[in-house]
Coordinates of C-alpha atoms in Angstrom, one line a residue:
M1 CA -30.4 24.6 10.7
S2 CA -33.6 22.6 11.4
W3 CA -36.2 22.4 8.7
T4 CA -39.7 21.1 8.2
L5 CA -40.5 18.1 6.0
G6 CA -44.0 18.1 4.5
P7 CA -46.0 15.7 2.2
D8 CA -44.8 17.5 -1.0
D9 CA -41.2 16.5 -0.2
L10 CA -41.9 12.8 0.1
P11 CA -41.7 11.7 -3.5
D12 CA -38.3 13.3 -4.0
L13 CA -37.0 12.0 -0.6
A14 CA -38.2 8.4 -1.3
R15 CA -36.5 8.5 -4.7
G16 CA -33.2 9.8 -3.3
A17 CA -33.3 7.5 -0.3
A18 CA -33.9 4.5 -2.6
L19 CA -30.8 5.6 -4.7
L20 CA -28.6 5.7 -1.5
G21 CA -30.0 2.4 -0.5
T22 CA -28.0 0.6 -3.2
G23 CA -30.9 -1.7 -4.1
G24 CA -31.9 -2.4 -0.4
G25 CA -33.4 -0.5 2.5
G26 CA -37.0 -1.4 1.5
D27 CA -39.5 -0.4 -1.1
P28 CA -39.7 3.4 -1.6
H29 CA -43.4 3.4 -2.6
V30 CA -44.4 1.6 0.6
G31 CA -42.2 3.9 2.7
R32 CA -43.6 7.0 1.2
L33 CA -47.2 5.9 1.7
M34 CA -46.6 5.1 5.3
V35 CA -45.2 8.6 6.0
Q36 CA -48.0 10.2 4.0
Q37 CA -50.6 8.5 6.2
A38 CA -48.8 9.5 9.4
M39 CA -48.5 13.1 8.2
R40 CA -52.1 13.2 7.2
E41 CA -53.1 12.3 10.7
H42 CA -50.4 14.2 12.7
G43 CA -48.9 16.9 10.5
P44 CA -45.4 17.8 9.2
I45 CA -42.1 16.7 10.8
T46 CA -39.2 18.7 12.2
V47 CA -35.8 17.6 10.9
L48 CA -32.8 18.6 13.1
D49 CA -29.3 19.2 11.7
P50 CA -26.9 17.0 13.7
D51 CA -24.7 20.0 14.6
E52 CA -27.8 21.5 16.4
V53 CA -28.5 18.5 18.6
D54 CA -27.6 19.1 22.2
D55 CA -24.7 17.0 23.4
D56 CA -26.9 15.6 26.3
A57 CA -29.8 14.9 24.0
F58 CA -31.1 11.3 24.0
V59 CA -31.6 9.9 20.5
I60 CA -33.1 6.5 19.7
P61 CA -32.8 5.4 16.1
T62 CA -35.7 3.4 14.6
A63 CA -35.9 1.1 11.5
M64 CA -37.4 -1.9 9.8
M65 CA -35.5 -5.2 9.9
G66 CA -35.9 -8.1 7.5
A67 CA -35.8 -9.2 3.9
P68 CA -37.0 -6.5 1.4
T69 CA -38.8 -9.2 -0.6
V70 CA -41.0 -9.8 2.5
M71 CA -41.6 -6.1 3.1
V72 CA -43.3 -5.7 -0.2
E73 CA -46.1 -8.1 0.8
K74 CA -46.0 -7.6 4.6
I75 CA -46.7 -3.9 5.0
P76 CA -46.4 -2.7 8.7
R77 CA -49.5 -1.7 10.6
G78 CA -47.8 1.6 11.3
D79 CA -47.4 1.8 15.1
E80 CA -44.8 -1.0 15.6
A81 CA -41.7 1.3 15.5
V82 CA -43.3 3.7 18.0
T83 CA -44.0 0.6 20.2
A84 CA -40.3 -0.4 19.9
L85 CA -39.1 3.1 20.8
R86 CA -41.5 3.4 23.8
T87 CA -40.5 0.0 25.1
L88 CA -36.8 0.9 24.9
E89 CA -37.5 4.2 26.7
R90 CA -39.1 2.3 29.6
L91 CA -36.3 -0.2 29.8
L92 CA -33.7 2.6 29.9
G93 CA -35.7 4.9 32.1
R94 CA -35.3 7.9 29.9
R95 CA -37.5 9.6 27.2
A96 CA -36.1 10.1 23.8
T97 CA -35.6 13.7 22.6
A98 CA -35.3 12.6 18.9
T99 CA -35.3 9.6 16.6
M100 CA -32.9 9.0 13.7
P101 CA -32.5 6.6 10.7
I102 CA -30.0 3.7 11.1
E103 CA -29.6 3.6 7.3
C104 CA -30.7 5.1 3.9
G105 CA -33.3 3.3 1.9
G106 CA -36.8 3.5 0.5
I107 CA -38.4 2.3 3.8
N108 CA -35.6 2.8 6.3
S109 CA -35.2 6.5 5.6
M110 CA -39.0 6.7 6.2
I111 CA -39.6 4.7 9.3
P112 CA -38.1 7.3 11.6
L113 CA -40.4 9.9 9.9
V114 CA -43.4 7.7 10.7
V115 CA -42.2 7.6 14.3
A116 CA -41.6 11.3 14.4
A117 CA -45.1 12.1 13.1
R118 CA -46.8 9.7 15.4
S119 CA -44.8 10.6 18.5
G120 CA -44.2 14.3 18.0
L121 CA -40.4 13.8 18.2
P122 CA -38.0 15.5 15.7
V123 CA -35.8 13.3 13.5
V124 CA -32.1 13.9 13.2
D125 CA -30.7 14.5 9.7
A126 CA -28.1 11.7 9.8
D127 CA -27.8 7.9 9.9
G128 CA -25.4 5.1 10.7
M129 CA -24.6 3.6 7.3
G130 CA -24.7 6.4 4.7
R131 CA -26.3 3.8 2.5
A132 CA -28.0 0.5 3.4
F133 CA -26.4 -2.6 4.7
P134 CA -28.1 -5.9 5.5
E135 CA -26.9 -6.5 9.1
L136 CA -27.3 -4.5 12.3
Q137 CA -23.7 -4.4 13.4
M138 CA -22.8 -2.7 10.1
E139 CA -23.2 0.8 11.6
T140 CA -20.8 3.7 11.9
F141 CA -22.4 4.0 15.3
G142 CA -20.9 0.6 16.3
V143 CA -17.6 1.2 14.4
Y144 CA -16.9 4.2 16.6
G145 CA -18.0 2.8 19.9
V146 CA -21.8 3.0 20.4
P147 CA -23.3 -0.4 21.4
G148 CA -26.4 -1.4 19.5
S149 CA -28.1 -3.0 22.5
P150 CA -30.2 -3.0 24.5
M151 CA -32.6 -3.1 21.5
V152 CA -36.3 -3.9 21.0
V153 CA -37.8 -5.8 18.1
S154 CA -41.6 -5.2 17.6
G155 CA -44.0 -7.3 15.6
D156 CA -47.3 -6.6 13.9
H157 CA -49.3 -8.5 16.6
G158 CA -48.2 -6.2 19.4
E159 CA -45.4 -8.5 20.6
T160 CA -41.9 -7.1 21.6
V161 CA -38.6 -8.8 22.1
T162 CA -35.8 -7.1 24.1
I163 CA -32.2 -8.1 23.3
D164 CA -29.2 -7.1 25.3
T165 CA -25.8 -8.4 24.3
G166 CA -23.7 -5.6 25.8
Q167 CA -20.9 -4.6 23.4
D168 CA -21.4 -7.6 21.1
N169 CA -23.3 -6.1 18.1
I170 CA -22.8 -9.2 16.0
R171 CA -24.6 -11.4 18.5
M172 CA -27.3 -8.8 18.8
E173 CA -27.8 -9.0 15.0
W174 CA -28.0 -12.8 15.2
L175 CA -30.6 -12.9 17.9
A176 CA -32.7 -10.0 16.4
R177 CA -32.6 -11.8 13.0
G178 CA -34.1 -14.9 14.6
A179 CA -36.8 -12.9 16.3
T180 CA -37.6 -11.1 13.0
I181 CA -37.8 -14.4 11.1
R182 CA -40.3 -15.7 13.6
M183 CA -42.4 -12.5 13.4
G184 CA -42.9 -13.2 9.7
G185 CA -39.6 -12.1 8.1
A186 CA -40.0 -8.4 8.8
A187 CA -40.2 -6.4 12.1
L188 CA -39.6 -2.9 13.5
I189 CA -36.8 -2.1 15.8
A190 CA -35.3 0.6 18.1
E191 CA -31.6 0.3 18.8
Y192 CA -28.3 2.2 19.2
A193 CA -29.6 4.7 21.8
M194 CA -27.1 7.4 22.2
S195 CA -26.3 11.0 23.2
G196 CA -26.3 14.0 21.0
A197 CA -22.5 14.1 21.3
D198 CA -22.3 10.5 20.0
V199 CA -24.5 11.4 17.1
K200 CA -22.1 14.1 16.1
R201 CA -19.1 11.8 16.5
T202 CA -20.4 8.6 14.9
A203 CA -23.2 9.4 12.4
V204 CA -23.0 10.0 8.7
P205 CA -24.4 13.6 8.6
R206 CA -27.3 15.1 6.6
T207 CA -28.3 12.0 4.6
L208 CA -32.0 12.9 4.8
S209 CA -31.4 16.2 3.2
L210 CA -29.0 14.5 0.7
G211 CA -31.7 12.0 -0.3
L212 CA -34.2 14.9 -0.8
S213 CA -31.7 16.8 -2.9
L214 CA -30.8 13.8 -5.1
G215 CA -34.4 12.8 -5.7
R216 CA -35.2 16.4 -6.6
A217 CA -32.2 16.5 -9.0
I218 CA -33.4 13.5 -10.9
R219 CA -37.0 14.8 -11.1
E220 CA -35.9 18.3 -12.2
A221 CA -33.6 16.9 -14.9
R222 CA -36.3 14.8 -16.3
E223 CA -38.7 17.8 -16.3
Q224 CA -36.1 19.9 -18.1
L225 CA -35.2 17.1 -20.6
R226 CA -31.7 16.9 -19.2
D227 CA -29.7 13.7 -18.5
P228 CA -30.7 12.8 -15.0
V229 CA -27.4 10.8 -14.4
S230 CA -25.4 13.9 -15.2
A231 CA -27.6 15.9 -12.8
L232 CA -26.9 13.3 -10.1
A233 CA -23.2 13.6 -10.6
E234 CA -23.4 17.4 -10.3
A235 CA -25.5 17.1 -7.2
L236 CA -23.1 14.7 -5.5
S237 CA -20.0 16.6 -6.4
E238 CA -20.6 19.2 -3.6
T239 CA -21.3 16.6 -0.9
I240 CA -19.2 14.1 1.1
Y241 CA -20.0 11.5 -1.5
T242 CA -18.1 13.4 -4.2
H243 CA -17.8 10.9 -7.1
L244 CA -20.3 9.2 -9.4
R245 CA -19.1 6.9 -12.1
V246 CA -21.2 5.3 -14.7
L247 CA -20.2 1.6 -14.7
F248 CA -22.4 0.0 -17.3
A249 CA -25.5 0.4 -19.6
G250 CA -27.5 -2.5 -20.9
K251 CA -30.4 -4.9 -20.1
V252 CA -31.2 -7.3 -17.3
A253 CA -30.5 -10.7 -18.7
D254 CA -31.0 -12.9 -15.7
V255 CA -31.9 -12.6 -12.0
E256 CA -31.5 -15.3 -9.3
R257 CA -33.1 -14.3 -6.1
R258 CA -34.2 -16.1 -2.9
T259 CA -35.3 -15.2 0.6
V260 CA -33.2 -17.1 3.1
D261 CA -32.2 -16.5 6.7
G262 CA -34.0 -13.2 6.8
F263 CA -32.3 -11.8 3.7
A264 CA -32.9 -11.4 0.0
R265 CA -29.8 -13.0 -1.5
G266 CA -29.0 -13.4 -5.2
R267 CA -27.2 -12.5 -8.3
A268 CA -28.0 -10.6 -11.5
R269 CA -26.5 -10.6 -15.0
F270 CA -26.7 -7.6 -17.4
V271 CA -25.7 -7.5 -21.0
S272 CA -24.6 -4.3 -22.7
F273 CA -26.8 -2.8 -25.4
D274 CA -24.3 -3.8 -28.1
G275 CA -23.9 -7.3 -26.7
T276 CA -20.2 -7.2 -26.2
S277 CA -19.9 -6.9 -22.4
T278 CA -21.4 -8.5 -19.3
L279 CA -22.0 -7.1 -15.8
R280 CA -22.6 -9.5 -12.9
T281 CA -23.7 -8.4 -9.5
R282 CA -24.2 -10.1 -6.2
F283 CA -26.5 -8.9 -3.5
Q284 CA -27.6 -9.5 0.1
N285 CA -30.6 -7.1 0.3
E286 CA -28.2 -4.5 -1.2
T287 CA -25.9 -4.8 -4.2
L288 CA -22.4 -5.8 -2.9
I289 CA -20.2 -6.1 -6.0
A290 CA -20.2 -5.3 -9.7
E291 CA -17.9 -7.2 -12.0
I292 CA -17.6 -6.3 -15.7
D293 CA -16.2 -9.1 -17.9
G294 CA -14.6 -10.6 -14.8
E295 CA -13.1 -7.3 -13.5
V296 CA -14.3 -5.6 -10.3
A297 CA -15.8 -2.2 -11.2
A298 CA -17.2 -1.4 -7.7
I299 CA -17.4 -3.1 -4.4
V300 CA -18.9 -2.5 -0.9
P301 CA -18.9 -0.2 1.0
D302 CA -19.1 2.1 -2.1
L303 CA -22.6 2.4 -3.5
I304 CA -23.7 0.3 -6.6
C305 CA -27.0 1.6 -7.9
V306 CA -29.1 0.2 -10.7
L307 CA -31.2 2.9 -12.4
E308 CA -33.9 2.8 -15.1
A309 CA -32.0 3.8 -18.3
E310 CA -34.1 6.7 -19.4
S311 CA -35.6 8.1 -16.1
A312 CA -32.8 7.2 -13.7
E313 CA -35.4 5.9 -11.3
P314 CA -33.7 3.6 -8.8
I315 CA -34.5 -0.1 -9.0
T316 CA -34.3 -2.2 -5.8
T317 CA -32.9 -5.7 -5.9
E318 CA -36.3 -7.2 -5.4
G319 CA -37.5 -5.0 -8.3
L320 CA -35.0 -6.4 -10.9
R321 CA -36.8 -8.0 -13.8
Y322 CA -35.6 -9.6 -17.1
G323 CA -35.4 -7.2 -19.9
Q324 CA -35.2 -3.9 -18.0
R325 CA -33.0 -1.3 -19.6
V326 CA -30.7 0.1 -17.0
V327 CA -27.7 2.2 -16.2
V328 CA -25.5 1.0 -13.3
V329 CA -23.6 3.7 -11.4
G330 CA -21.0 3.6 -8.6
I331 CA -20.9 6.3 -5.9
S332 CA -18.1 6.9 -3.5
T333 CA -18.8 6.6 0.2
P334 CA -17.7 9.3 2.7
Q335 CA -14.3 8.9 4.4
I336 CA -15.9 7.9 7.7
M337 CA -17.0 4.7 6.0
R338 CA -13.5 4.0 4.5
T339 CA -11.3 3.9 7.5
P340 CA -9.7 0.6 8.5
E341 CA -12.1 0.3 11.5
A342 CA -15.1 0.7 9.2
L343 CA -13.9 -1.7 6.5
A344 CA -13.4 -4.3 9.3
V345 CA -17.1 -4.1 10.0
F346 CA -18.7 -3.6 6.5
G347 CA -15.9 -4.1 4.0
P348 CA -15.9 -6.9 1.4
A349 CA -14.6 -9.6 3.7
C350 CA -17.6 -9.1 6.0
F351 CA -19.8 -10.4 3.1
G352 CA -17.6 -13.3 2.2
L353 CA -16.1 -11.6 -0.8
D354 CA -12.4 -12.3 -1.5
E355 CA -11.8 -9.1 -3.4
E356 CA -10.1 -6.1 -1.7
F357 CA -11.8 -2.8 -1.4
R358 CA -10.9 -0.4 -4.2
P359 CA -12.5 3.1 -4.4
V360 CA -14.9 3.4 -7.2
E361 CA -13.3 6.6 -8.4
V362 CA -10.1 4.7 -9.3
A363 CA -11.8 1.4 -10.5
S364 CA -12.8 0.4 -14.0
E365 CA -14.0 2.9 -16.5
Y366 CA -17.4 2.8 -18.2
H367 CA -18.5 -0.2 -20.2
G368 CA -21.4 -0.6 -22.5
S369 CA -22.8 1.4 -25.4
G370 CA -25.3 4.1 -26.1
R371 CA -24.4 6.5 -23.2
D372 CA -21.6 8.9 -22.3
T373 CA -19.4 8.6 -19.3
H374 CA -20.3 10.8 -16.3
S375 CA -17.9 11.4 -13.5
T376 CA -17.6 14.2 -11.1
P377 CA -14.3 16.3 -11.0
G378 CA -11.5 15.3 -8.8

């Protein structure tokens, strides 16, 4: 059933989308403010359930591309994504009937909402990653046969670049990354144009409504003085994400972060509250792997989320700071993201990791001190 998204929903949605973004996908505060401004000017947004999208509908996903560290300082003007979409429409000779996110994240769950408000289009409640990934070929759309190009990259000076690499989504990413770097390290894009039938076949369904429900679960637990991590586990247990496992609790001891080749790359080290255990993570925009005392506790494509210890507010990789008190959780990805075809596109080896994928629900148990273990049934 379609539903209406209004300004009052945005804080919860931004929080939940940032959680699903696994440390990447852009700053949630910036994304929320962009949608608030668009709604103030143009009104609320219609969100379509993917099952209700006509098979012959024409859906053009929209997003921001670039390093999250750049996005914090280089806030979009606001109309770049609409420009990208309209340019792609002219190229393809067909008007879009809806837009859709390509990934979850604090900005990239929000950019299609900005487009929807400014253009009058509805937005489909689905995306192509079920989390955030750093590269454009890492989409369930592409895994299951939808080409990413032709695509349009739009900058904040009104310039656009059109890229068409046919079925080669990896080369599309490489060329688009170069254009984005030359536009200042962040740009807006329209890509993976598809039919409504392809949406139903290839997208991870209902991730906007999921983000909204997860953000609400955290907020309501805090208001009711309940443990927000337990509330998250309960909220996820009835979804296609199923499992949440607490991996670690402690403090940020060290962060190494640099912006290179259009990505925020780095490592972080966490020490348990009792000082007996160490968690190390690696990230490329998003957190890719969590190792506790040398043992893999969670690995991409499962979600690894760093939360503020008391409030469970998600912390992005660019927001990690020495001394922060955190809880790190792992969340299982939907089955559409765990097939051999999917792991060949965004499994560990695709990020240069030597470790094999092992589902978080069967990986290492909780490490640290001062908190209980939370895991959903099953």
